[in-house]
Amino acid sequence: MTGEHDPRRRGRLPRVAGRTIGIITSAGWSIVFIASIISGPDAQLDEESSWYEGTILVAMVVLNTAALASTFVKESLGSRILIITAIAFGAAAIWMAGHNHLLAAGIAGGPYLVSGVLIAIAGRSGHR
């Protein structure tokens, strides 16, 4: 039997793509946070609202990264959690964005949403 009919191989590409997208997105947000810590507070922003928004942003990234990590342990449940946290991250971005709400949601939650959907597709096709 060749590998092309093996159900475990069928879900490999979406699984690897989804996890890669999620890892790159988490790494990108980590770089943003580190750069923000190094550069210090922005004098033009309101400190109180900036602190709340920053805390929400960090919490959402941590939740999405934890959900991504859970896909390595329990793929089906982890992908569902990742999709839910990605939607929540997009909603939080819409709430925090001054303008361009859809762009903010797409940048914040979009990559995690794509990652979760790809991993869910892989889980259904590979039954892993």
Coordinates of C-alpha atoms in Angstrom, one line a residue:
M1 CA 0.0 0.0 0.0
T2 CA 1.4 3.4 -1.0
G3 CA 1.5 6.3 1.4
E4 CA -0.9 8.4 -0.6
H5 CA -3.9 6.4 0.7
D6 CA -2.8 6.2 4.2
P7 CA -5.2 8.3 6.3
R8 CA -2.5 9.4 8.7
R9 CA -0.5 11.0 5.9
R10 CA -3.5 12.8 4.4
G11 CA -3.7 15.2 7.3
R12 CA 0.0 15.9 7.6
L13 CA 0.2 19.0 5.4
P14 CA -2.6 20.9 7.0
R15 CA -1.3 19.9 10.5
V16 CA 2.2 21.1 9.8
A17 CA 1.0 24.3 8.0
G18 CA -1.4 25.1 10.9
R19 CA 1.2 24.6 13.6
T20 CA 3.9 26.5 11.6
I21 CA 1.5 29.5 11.1
G22 CA 0.7 29.4 14.9
I23 CA 4.3 29.2 16.0
I24 CA 5.4 32.0 13.6
T25 CA 2.5 34.2 14.8
S26 CA 3.3 33.6 18.5
A27 CA 7.0 34.3 17.8
G28 CA 6.0 37.5 16.0
W29 CA 3.9 38.7 19.0
S30 CA 6.7 37.8 21.4
I31 CA 9.1 40.0 19.4
V32 CA 6.5 42.9 19.5
F33 CA 6.2 42.5 23.3
I34 CA 10.0 42.4 23.9
A35 CA 10.5 45.5 21.7
S36 CA 7.7 47.3 23.5
I37 CA 9.3 46.5 26.9
I38 CA 12.7 47.6 25.7
S39 CA 11.4 50.9 24.1
G40 CA 9.4 51.8 27.2
P41 CA 6.1 53.6 27.4
D42 CA 4.9 55.9 24.7
A43 CA 4.5 59.5 26.0
Q44 CA 1.7 60.3 23.5
L45 CA -0.6 57.5 24.8
D46 CA -2.9 57.7 27.7
E47 CA -1.1 55.5 30.3
E48 CA -4.2 54.0 31.9
S49 CA -6.0 52.9 28.7
S50 CA -2.7 51.8 27.2
W51 CA -2.0 49.6 30.3
Y52 CA -5.5 47.9 30.0
E53 CA -5.2 47.3 26.3
G54 CA -1.6 46.0 26.7
T55 CA -2.7 43.6 29.4
I56 CA -5.6 42.3 27.3
L57 CA -3.3 41.9 24.3
V58 CA -0.7 40.0 26.3
A59 CA -3.4 37.8 27.9
M60 CA -4.9 37.0 24.5
V61 CA -1.6 36.1 23.0
V62 CA -0.8 33.9 26.0
L63 CA -4.2 32.2 25.7
N64 CA -3.7 31.6 22.0
T65 CA -0.2 30.3 22.5
A66 CA -1.4 27.9 25.2
A67 CA -4.2 26.7 22.9
L68 CA -1.6 26.1 20.2
A69 CA 0.5 24.1 22.6
S70 CA -2.5 22.1 23.5
T71 CA -2.9 20.9 19.9
F72 CA 0.3 19.0 20.3
V73 CA -1.2 17.0 23.2
K74 CA -4.9 16.7 22.2
E75 CA -5.3 17.8 18.6
S76 CA -9.1 17.8 18.4
L77 CA -9.8 19.7 21.6
G78 CA -6.8 22.0 21.2
S79 CA -7.9 23.0 17.7
R80 CA -11.4 23.9 19.0
I81 CA -9.9 25.9 21.9
L82 CA -7.5 27.7 19.4
I83 CA -10.4 28.6 17.1
I84 CA -12.4 30.0 20.1
T85 CA -9.5 32.0 21.5
A86 CA -8.6 33.3 18.0
I87 CA -12.2 34.6 17.6
A88 CA -11.9 36.2 21.1
F89 CA -8.6 37.8 20.1
G90 CA -10.2 39.2 17.0
A91 CA -13.1 40.6 19.0
A92 CA -10.8 42.2 21.5
A93 CA -8.8 43.8 18.6
I94 CA -12.0 45.2 17.2
W95 CA -12.9 46.6 20.6
M96 CA -9.5 48.2 21.0
A97 CA -9.0 49.5 17.5
G98 CA -9.7 53.1 16.8
H99 CA -10.2 52.7 13.1
N100 CA -9.9 49.8 10.7
H101 CA -11.6 47.3 12.9
L102 CA -11.5 44.4 10.4
L103 CA -7.8 44.9 9.7
A104 CA -7.1 44.8 13.4
A105 CA -9.2 41.6 13.8
G106 CA -7.5 40.0 10.8
I107 CA -4.0 40.8 12.1
A108 CA -4.7 39.8 15.7
G109 CA -6.9 36.8 15.5
G110 CA -6.7 35.8 11.8
P111 CA -3.5 33.8 11.8
Y112 CA -4.5 31.9 14.9
L113 CA -7.9 31.2 13.4
V114 CA -6.3 29.9 10.2
S115 CA -4.0 27.8 12.3
G116 CA -6.8 26.3 14.3
V117 CA -8.9 25.5 11.3
L118 CA -6.0 23.8 9.5
I119 CA -5.3 21.7 12.5
A120 CA -8.9 20.8 12.9
I121 CA -9.0 19.8 9.2
A122 CA -5.9 17.7 9.7
G123 CA -7.5 16.0 12.8
R124 CA -10.6 15.1 10.8
S125 CA -8.7 13.7 7.8
G126 CA -6.0 11.9 9.8
H127 CA -8.1 10.8 12.8
R128 CA -5.2 11.5 15.1

